[in-house]
PDB file of C-alpha atoms in Angstrom:
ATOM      1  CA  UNK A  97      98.251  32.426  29.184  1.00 83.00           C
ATOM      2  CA  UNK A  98      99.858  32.677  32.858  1.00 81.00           C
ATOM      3  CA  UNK A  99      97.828  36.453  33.042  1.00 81.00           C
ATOM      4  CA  UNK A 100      94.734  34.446  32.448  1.00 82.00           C
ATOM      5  CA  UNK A 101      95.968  31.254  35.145  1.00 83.00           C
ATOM      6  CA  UNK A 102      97.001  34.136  37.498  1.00 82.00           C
ATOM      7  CA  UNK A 103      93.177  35.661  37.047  1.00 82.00           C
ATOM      8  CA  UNK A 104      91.154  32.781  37.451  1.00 82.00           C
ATOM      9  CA  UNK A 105      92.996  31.507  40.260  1.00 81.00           C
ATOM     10  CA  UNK A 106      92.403  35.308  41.929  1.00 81.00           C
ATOM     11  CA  UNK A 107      88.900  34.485  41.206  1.00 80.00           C
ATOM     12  CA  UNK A 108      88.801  31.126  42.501  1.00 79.00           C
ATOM     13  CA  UNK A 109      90.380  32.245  45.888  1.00 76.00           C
ATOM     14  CA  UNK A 110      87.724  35.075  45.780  1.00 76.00           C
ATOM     15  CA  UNK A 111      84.846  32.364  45.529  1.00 74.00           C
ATOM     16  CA  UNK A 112      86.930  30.179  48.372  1.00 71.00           C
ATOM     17  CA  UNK A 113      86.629  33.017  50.693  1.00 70.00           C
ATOM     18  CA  UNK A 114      83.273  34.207  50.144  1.00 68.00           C
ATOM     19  CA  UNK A 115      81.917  29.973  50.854  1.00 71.00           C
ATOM     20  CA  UNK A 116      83.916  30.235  53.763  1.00 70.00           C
ATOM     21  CA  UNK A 117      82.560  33.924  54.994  1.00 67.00           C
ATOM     22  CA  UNK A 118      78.809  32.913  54.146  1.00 69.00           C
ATOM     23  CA  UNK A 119      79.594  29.491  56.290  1.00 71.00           C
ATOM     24  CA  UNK A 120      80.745  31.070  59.273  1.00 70.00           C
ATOM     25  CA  UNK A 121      77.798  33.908  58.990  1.00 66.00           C
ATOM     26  CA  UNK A 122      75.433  31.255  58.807  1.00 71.00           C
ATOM     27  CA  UNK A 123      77.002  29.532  61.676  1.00 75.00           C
ATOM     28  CA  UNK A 124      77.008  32.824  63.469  1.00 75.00           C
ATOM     29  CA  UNK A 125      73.367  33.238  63.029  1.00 75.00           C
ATOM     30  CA  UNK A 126      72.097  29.964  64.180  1.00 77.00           C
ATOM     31  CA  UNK A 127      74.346  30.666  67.052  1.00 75.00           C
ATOM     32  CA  UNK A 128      72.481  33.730  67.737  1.00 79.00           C
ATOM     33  CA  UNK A 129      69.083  32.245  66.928  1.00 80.00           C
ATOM     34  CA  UNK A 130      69.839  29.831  69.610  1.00 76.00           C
ATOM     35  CA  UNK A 131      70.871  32.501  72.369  1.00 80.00           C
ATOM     36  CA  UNK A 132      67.937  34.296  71.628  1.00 82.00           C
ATOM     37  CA  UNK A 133      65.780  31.310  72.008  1.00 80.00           C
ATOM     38  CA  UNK A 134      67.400  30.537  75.624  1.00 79.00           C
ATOM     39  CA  UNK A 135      67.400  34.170  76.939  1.00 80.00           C
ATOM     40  CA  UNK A 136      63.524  34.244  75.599  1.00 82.00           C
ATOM     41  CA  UNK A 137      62.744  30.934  77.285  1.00 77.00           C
ATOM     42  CA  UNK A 138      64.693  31.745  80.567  1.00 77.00           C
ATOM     43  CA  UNK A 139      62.752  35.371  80.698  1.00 77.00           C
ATOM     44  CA  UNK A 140      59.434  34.127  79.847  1.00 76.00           C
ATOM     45  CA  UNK A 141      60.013  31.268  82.549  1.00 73.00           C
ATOM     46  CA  UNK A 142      61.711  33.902  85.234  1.00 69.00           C
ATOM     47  CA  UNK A 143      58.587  35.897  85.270  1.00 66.00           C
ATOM     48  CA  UNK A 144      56.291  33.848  88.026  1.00 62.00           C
ATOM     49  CA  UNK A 145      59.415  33.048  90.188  1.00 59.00           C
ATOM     50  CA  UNK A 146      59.575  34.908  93.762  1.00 61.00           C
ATOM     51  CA  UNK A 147      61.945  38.128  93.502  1.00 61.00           C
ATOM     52  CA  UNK A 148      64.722  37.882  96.264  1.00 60.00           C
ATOM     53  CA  UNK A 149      64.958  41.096  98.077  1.00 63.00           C
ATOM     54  CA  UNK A 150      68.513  42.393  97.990  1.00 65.00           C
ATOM     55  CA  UNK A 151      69.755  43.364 101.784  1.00 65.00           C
ATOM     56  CA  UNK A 152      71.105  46.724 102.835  1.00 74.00           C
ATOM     57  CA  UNK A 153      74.655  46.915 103.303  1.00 80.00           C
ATOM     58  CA  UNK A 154      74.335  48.850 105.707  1.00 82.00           C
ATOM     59  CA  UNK A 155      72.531  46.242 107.911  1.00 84.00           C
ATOM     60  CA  UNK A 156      75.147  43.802 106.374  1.00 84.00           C
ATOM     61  CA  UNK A 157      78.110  46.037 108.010  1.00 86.00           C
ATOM     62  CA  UNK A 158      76.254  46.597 110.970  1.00 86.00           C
ATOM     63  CA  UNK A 159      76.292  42.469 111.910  1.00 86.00           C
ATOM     64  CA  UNK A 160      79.836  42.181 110.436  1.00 85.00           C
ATOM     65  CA  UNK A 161      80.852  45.211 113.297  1.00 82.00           C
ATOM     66  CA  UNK A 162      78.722  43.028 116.055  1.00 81.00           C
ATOM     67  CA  UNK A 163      80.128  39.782 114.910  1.00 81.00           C
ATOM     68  CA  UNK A 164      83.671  40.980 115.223  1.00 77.00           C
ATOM     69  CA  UNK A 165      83.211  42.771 118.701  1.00 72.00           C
ATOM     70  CA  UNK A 166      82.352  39.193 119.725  1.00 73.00           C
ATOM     71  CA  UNK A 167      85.294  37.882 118.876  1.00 75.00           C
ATOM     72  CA  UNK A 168      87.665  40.220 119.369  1.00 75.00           C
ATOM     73  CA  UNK A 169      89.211  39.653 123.066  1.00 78.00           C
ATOM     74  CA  UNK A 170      90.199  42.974 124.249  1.00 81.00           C
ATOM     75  CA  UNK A 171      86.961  44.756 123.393  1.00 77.00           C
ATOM     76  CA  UNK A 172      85.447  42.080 124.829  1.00 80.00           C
ATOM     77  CA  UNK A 173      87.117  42.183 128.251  1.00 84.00           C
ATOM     78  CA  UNK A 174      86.625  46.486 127.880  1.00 87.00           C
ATOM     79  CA  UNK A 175      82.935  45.587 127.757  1.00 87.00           C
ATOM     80  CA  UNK A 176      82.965  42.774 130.475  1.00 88.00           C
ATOM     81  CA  UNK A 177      84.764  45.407 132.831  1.00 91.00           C
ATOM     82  CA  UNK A 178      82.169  47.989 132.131  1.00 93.00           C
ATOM     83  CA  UNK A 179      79.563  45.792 132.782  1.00 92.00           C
ATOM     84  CA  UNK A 180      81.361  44.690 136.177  1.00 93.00           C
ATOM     85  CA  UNK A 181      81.605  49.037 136.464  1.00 94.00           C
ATOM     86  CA  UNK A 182      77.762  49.039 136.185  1.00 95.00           C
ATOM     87  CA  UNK A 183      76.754  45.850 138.755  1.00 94.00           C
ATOM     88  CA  UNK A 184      78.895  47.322 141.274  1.00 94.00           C
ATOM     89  CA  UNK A 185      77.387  51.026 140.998  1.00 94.00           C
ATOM     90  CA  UNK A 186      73.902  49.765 141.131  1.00 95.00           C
ATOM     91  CA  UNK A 187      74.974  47.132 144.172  1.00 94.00           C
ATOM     92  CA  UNK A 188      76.717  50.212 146.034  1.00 94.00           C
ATOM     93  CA  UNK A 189      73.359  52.545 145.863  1.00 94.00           C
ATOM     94  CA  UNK A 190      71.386  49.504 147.117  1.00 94.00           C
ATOM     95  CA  UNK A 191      73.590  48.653 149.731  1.00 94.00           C
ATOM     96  CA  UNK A 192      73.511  52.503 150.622  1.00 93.00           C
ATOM     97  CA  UNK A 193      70.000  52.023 152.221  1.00 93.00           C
ATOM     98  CA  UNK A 194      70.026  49.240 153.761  1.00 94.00           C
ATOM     99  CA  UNK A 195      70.581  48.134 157.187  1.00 92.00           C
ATOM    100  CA  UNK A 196      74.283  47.561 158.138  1.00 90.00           C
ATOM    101  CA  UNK A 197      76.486  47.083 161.193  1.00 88.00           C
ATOM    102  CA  UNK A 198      80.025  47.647 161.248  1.00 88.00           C
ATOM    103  CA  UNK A 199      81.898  47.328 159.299  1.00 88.00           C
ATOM    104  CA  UNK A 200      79.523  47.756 156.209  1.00 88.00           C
ATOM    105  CA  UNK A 201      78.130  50.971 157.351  1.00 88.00           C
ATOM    106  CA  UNK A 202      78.860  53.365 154.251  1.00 90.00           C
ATOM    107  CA  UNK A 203      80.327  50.705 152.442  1.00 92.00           C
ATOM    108  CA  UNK A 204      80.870  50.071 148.396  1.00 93.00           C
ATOM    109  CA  UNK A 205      80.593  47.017 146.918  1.00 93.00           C
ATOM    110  CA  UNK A 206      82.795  45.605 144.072  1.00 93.00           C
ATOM    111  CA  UNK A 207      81.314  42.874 141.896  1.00 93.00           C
ATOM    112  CA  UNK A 208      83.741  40.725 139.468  1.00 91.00           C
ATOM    113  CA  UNK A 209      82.546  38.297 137.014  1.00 89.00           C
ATOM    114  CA  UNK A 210      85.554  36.224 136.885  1.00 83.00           C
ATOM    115  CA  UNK A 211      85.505  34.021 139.847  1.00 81.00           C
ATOM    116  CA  UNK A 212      82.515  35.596 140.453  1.00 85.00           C
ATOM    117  CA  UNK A 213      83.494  37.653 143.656  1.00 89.00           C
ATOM    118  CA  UNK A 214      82.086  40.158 145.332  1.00 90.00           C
ATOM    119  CA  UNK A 215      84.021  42.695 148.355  1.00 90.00           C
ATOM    120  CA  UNK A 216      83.822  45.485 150.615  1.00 91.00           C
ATOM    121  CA  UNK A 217      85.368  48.657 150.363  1.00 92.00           C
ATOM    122  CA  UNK A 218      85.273  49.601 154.191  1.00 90.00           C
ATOM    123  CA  UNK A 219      84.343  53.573 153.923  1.00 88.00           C
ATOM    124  CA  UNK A 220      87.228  56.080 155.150  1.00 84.00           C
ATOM    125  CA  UNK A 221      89.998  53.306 155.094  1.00 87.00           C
ATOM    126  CA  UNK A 222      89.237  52.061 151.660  1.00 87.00           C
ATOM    127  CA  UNK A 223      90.296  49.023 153.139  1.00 88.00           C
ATOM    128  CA  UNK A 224      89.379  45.641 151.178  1.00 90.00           C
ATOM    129  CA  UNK A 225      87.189  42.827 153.044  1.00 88.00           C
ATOM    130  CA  UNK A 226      86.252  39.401 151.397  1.00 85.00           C
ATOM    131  CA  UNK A 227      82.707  37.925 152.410  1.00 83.00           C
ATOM    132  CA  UNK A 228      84.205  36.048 155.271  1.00 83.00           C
ATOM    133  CA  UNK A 229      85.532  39.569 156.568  1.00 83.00           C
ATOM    134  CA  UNK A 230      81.923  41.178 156.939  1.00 84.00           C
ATOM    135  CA  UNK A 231      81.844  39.385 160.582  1.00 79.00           C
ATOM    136  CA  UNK A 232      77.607  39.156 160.218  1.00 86.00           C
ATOM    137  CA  UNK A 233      74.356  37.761 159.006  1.00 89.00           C
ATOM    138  CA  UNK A 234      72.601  41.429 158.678  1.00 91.00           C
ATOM    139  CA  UNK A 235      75.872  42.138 156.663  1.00 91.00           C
ATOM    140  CA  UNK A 236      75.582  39.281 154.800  1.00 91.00           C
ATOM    141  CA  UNK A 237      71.892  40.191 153.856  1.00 93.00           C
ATOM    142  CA  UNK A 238      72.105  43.432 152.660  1.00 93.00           C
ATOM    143  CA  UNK A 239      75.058  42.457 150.554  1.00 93.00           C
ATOM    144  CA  UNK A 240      73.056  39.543 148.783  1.00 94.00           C
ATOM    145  CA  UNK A 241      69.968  41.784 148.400  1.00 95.00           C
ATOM    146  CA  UNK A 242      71.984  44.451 146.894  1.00 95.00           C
ATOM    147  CA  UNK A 243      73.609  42.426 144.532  1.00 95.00           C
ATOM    148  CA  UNK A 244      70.728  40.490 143.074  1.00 95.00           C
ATOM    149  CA  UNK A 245      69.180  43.483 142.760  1.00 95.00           C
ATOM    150  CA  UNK A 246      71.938  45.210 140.856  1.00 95.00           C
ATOM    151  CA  UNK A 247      72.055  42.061 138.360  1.00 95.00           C
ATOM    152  CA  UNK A 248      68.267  42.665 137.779  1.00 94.00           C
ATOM    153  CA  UNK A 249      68.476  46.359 137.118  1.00 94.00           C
ATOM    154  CA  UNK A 250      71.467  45.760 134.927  1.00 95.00           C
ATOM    155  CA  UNK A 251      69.977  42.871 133.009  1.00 94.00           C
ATOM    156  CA  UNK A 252      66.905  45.572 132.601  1.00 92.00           C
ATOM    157  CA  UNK A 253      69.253  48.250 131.469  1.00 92.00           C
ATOM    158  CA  UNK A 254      71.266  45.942 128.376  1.00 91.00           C
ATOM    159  CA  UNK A 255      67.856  44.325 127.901  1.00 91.00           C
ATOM    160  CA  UNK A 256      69.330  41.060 128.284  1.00 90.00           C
ATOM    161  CA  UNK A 257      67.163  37.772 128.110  1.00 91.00           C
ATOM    162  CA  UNK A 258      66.764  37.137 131.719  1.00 91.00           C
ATOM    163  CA  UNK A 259      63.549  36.723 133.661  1.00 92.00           C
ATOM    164  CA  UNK A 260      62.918  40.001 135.880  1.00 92.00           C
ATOM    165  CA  UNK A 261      62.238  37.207 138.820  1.00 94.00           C
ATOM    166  CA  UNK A 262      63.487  37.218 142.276  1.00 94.00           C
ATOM    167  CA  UNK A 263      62.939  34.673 144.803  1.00 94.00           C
ATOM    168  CA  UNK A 264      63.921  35.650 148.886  1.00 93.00           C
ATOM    169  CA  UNK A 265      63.562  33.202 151.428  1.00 91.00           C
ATOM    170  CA  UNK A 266      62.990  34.402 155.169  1.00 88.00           C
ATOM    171  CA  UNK A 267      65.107  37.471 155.002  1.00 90.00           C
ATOM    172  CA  UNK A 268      64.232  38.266 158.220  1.00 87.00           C
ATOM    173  CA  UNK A 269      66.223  35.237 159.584  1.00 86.00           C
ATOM    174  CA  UNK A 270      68.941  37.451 160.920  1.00 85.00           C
ATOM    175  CA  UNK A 271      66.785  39.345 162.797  1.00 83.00           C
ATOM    176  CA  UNK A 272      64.331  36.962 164.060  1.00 77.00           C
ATOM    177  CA  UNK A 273      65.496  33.610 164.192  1.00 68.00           C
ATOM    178  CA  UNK A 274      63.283  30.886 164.101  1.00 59.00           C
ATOM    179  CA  UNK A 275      64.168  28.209 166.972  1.00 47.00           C
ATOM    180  CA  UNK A 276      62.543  25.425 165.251  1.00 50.00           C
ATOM    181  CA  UNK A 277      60.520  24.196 162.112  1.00 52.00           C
ATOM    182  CA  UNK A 278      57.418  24.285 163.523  1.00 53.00           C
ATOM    183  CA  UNK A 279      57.276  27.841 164.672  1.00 60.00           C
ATOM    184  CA  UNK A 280      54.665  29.580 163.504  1.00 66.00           C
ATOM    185  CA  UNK A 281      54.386  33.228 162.161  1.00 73.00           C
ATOM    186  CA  UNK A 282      55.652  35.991 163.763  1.00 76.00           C
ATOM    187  CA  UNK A 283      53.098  39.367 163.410  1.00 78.00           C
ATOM    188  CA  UNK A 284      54.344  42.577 164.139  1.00 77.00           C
ATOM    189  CA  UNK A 285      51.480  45.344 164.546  1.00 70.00           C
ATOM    190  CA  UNK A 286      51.412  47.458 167.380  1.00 61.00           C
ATOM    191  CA  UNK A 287      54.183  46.494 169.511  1.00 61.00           C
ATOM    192  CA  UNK A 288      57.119  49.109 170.838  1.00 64.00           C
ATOM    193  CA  UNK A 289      59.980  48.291 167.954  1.00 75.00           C
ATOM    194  CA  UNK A 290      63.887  47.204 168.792  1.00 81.00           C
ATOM    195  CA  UNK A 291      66.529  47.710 166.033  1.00 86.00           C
ATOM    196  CA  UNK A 292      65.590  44.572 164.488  1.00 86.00           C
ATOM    197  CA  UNK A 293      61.851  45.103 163.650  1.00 88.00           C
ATOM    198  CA  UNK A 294      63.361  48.600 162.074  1.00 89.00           C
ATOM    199  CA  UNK A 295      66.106  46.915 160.156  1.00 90.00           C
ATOM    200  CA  UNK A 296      63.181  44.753 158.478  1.00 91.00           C
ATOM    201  CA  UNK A 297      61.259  47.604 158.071  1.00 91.00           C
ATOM    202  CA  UNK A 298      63.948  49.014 156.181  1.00 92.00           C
ATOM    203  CA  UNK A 299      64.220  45.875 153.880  1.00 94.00           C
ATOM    204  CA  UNK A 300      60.381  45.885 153.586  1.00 93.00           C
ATOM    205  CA  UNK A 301      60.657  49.545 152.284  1.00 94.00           C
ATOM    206  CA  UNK A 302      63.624  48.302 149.901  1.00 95.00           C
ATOM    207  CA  UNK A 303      61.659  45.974 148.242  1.00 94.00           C
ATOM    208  CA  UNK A 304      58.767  47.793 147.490  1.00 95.00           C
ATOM    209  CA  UNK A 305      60.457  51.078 145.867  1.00 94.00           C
ATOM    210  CA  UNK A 306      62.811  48.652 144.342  1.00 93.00           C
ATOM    211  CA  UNK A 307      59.767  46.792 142.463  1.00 92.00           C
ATOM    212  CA  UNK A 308      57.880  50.007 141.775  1.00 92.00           C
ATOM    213  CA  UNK A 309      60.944  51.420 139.945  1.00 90.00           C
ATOM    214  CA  UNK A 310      61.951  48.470 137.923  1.00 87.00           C
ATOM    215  CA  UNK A 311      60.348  47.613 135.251  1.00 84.00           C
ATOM    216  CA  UNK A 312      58.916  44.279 134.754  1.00 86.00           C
ATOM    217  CA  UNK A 313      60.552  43.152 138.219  1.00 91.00           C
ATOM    218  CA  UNK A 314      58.593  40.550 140.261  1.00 93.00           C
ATOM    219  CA  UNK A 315      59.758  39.909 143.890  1.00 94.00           C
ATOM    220  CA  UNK A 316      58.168  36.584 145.417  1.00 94.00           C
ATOM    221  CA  UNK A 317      58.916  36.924 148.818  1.00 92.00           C
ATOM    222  CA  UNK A 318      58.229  33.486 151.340  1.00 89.00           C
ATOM    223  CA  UNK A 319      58.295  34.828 155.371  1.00 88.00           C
ATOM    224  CA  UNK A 320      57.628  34.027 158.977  1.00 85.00           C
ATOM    225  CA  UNK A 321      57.610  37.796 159.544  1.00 86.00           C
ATOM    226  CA  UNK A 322      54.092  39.132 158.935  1.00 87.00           C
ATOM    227  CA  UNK A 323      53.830  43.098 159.154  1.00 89.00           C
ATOM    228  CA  UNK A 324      49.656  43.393 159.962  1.00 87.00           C
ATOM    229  CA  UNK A 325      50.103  47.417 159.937  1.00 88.00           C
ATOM    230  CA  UNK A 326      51.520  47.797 156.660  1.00 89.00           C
ATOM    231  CA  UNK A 327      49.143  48.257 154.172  1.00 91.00           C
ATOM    232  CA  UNK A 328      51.568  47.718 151.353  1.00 93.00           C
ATOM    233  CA  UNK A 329      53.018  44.141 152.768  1.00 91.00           C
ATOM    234  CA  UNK A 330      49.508  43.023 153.940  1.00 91.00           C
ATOM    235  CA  UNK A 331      48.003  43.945 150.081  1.00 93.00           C
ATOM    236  CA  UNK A 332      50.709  42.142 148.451  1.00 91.00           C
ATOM    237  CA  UNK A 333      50.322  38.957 150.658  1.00 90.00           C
ATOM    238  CA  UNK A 334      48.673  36.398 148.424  1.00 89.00           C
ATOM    239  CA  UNK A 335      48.826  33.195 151.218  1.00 85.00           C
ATOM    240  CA  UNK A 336      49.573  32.824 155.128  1.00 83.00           C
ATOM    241  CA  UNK A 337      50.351  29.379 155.817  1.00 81.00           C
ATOM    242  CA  UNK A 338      49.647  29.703 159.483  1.00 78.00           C
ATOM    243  CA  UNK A 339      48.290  27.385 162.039  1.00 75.00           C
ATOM    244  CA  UNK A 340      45.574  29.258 161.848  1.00 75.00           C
ATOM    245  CA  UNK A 341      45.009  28.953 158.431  1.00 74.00           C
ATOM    246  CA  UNK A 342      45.388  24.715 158.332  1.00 75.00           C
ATOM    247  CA  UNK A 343      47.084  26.005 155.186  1.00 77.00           C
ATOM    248  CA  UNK A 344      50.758  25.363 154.367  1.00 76.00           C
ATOM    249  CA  UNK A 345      53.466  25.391 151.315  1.00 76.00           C
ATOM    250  CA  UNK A 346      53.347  21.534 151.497  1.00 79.00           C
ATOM    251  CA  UNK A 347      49.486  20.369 151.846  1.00 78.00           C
ATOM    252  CA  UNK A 348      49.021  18.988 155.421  1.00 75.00           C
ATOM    253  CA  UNK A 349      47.221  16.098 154.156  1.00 80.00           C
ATOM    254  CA  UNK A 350      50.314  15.164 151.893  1.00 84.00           C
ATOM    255  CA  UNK A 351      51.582  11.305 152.670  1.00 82.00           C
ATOM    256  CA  UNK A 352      54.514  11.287 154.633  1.00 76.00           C
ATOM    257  CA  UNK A 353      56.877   8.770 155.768  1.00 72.00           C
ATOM    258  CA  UNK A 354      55.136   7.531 158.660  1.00 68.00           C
ATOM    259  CA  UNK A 355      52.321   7.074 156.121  1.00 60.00           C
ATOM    260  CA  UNK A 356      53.766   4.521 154.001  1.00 58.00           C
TER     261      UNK A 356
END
């Protein structure tokens, strides 16, 4: 009698296990009904959506390199200092050919960014002289020309976002000074030529092979001086606000103060 207890009880544990195996693979297969039903729904809906490109990592590594040269302070000054290098190479040619007086004659220049500053590096004494040093206005006009040309052709060379624009007012000042507001043009054509009329000249000649190199340069120039036997300067000349003329920068008939 305990063989037979022993037996059915095997074969009630038997049943136990087999209601408790087909429970849980009935539980499993709603489960994976379900899943099914989901993935099916989320493919069927994925199909119209917009694909999102995936990005090269190579592009991605290239921004993180550019991104961390911005930040990082010593390459940052290495560049700055390079780009100081440049300036004052491009300054020095420019201030090669034009018209100096002592002590500038075969002078460099040396541009810094910091301050901003810009000196002379007398030729054969290498001797250092700050803007106040140069002793004169033709001095002091090359050395601006030369400069803002230098930032131009550099700003050309990193293709930086600045407009190729340069605005000179009476450069020939030095040279010809005006004795009052009211003057009226000076023409030069013809007439036997002093060092001054051949230091302009030399500007004149700097600022046309200096726009015909650059590209995308515009040089608006606004002078007294009016060279009638150069072909170049009198093409270029859009107005003469000359007596002459009745034509001027500010409209004659403009109100003025004795007007109101």
């Amino acid at each position: 009698m305990n063989g037979e207890l022993r037996r059915v009880g095997d074969q009630i544990q038997s049943w136990l296990r087999q209601s408790e195996e087909t429970r849980r693979l009935a539980d499993l297969g709603q489960l994976r009904a379900h899943l099914l039903g989901r993935i099916s729904f989320f493919l069927e809906a994925s199909v119209d959506e917009p694909r999102q490109v995936t990005r090269d990592l190579g592009v991605l590594r290239t921004e993180i390199a550019e991104l961390e040269a911005r930040v990082d302070r010593e390459a940052r000054d290495i560049k700055l200092k390079r780009a100081e290098a440049k300036i004052s190479q491009f300054a020095s040619e420019a201030f090669a050919v034009l018209p100096t007086v002592a002590p500038c004659v075969g002078s460099e220049l040396d541009f810094s960014s910091r301050q901003p500053e810009i000196t002379v590096i007398e030729a054969g004494s290498g001797a250092v002289l700050r803007l106040p040093d140069v002793g004169s206005d033709q001095n002091y006009l090359a050395i601006h020309i030369a400069l803002s040309f230098a930032l131009q052709r550099f700003f050309e060379v990193v293709n930086a976002p600045v407009p190729g624009v340069l605005i000179l007012d009476q450069i020939s000042r030095p040279y010809f000074p005006q004795s009052g507001e009211d003057e009226d043009e000076t023409e030069i054509s013809g007439r036997e030529e002093d060092e001054d009329v051949q230091a302009m000249r030399q500007h004149i000649d700097f600022l046309f092979a200096e726009t015909a190199r650059r590209n995308g340069l515009q040089v608006l120039l606004i002078e007294h001086a009016y060279f009638a036997d150069d072909p170049r300067y009198v093409g270029a000349t859009r107005e003469r606000w000359t007596r002459a003329s009745g034509q001027a920068l500010i409209p004659l008939d403009w109100p003025t103060r004795d007007d109101e």
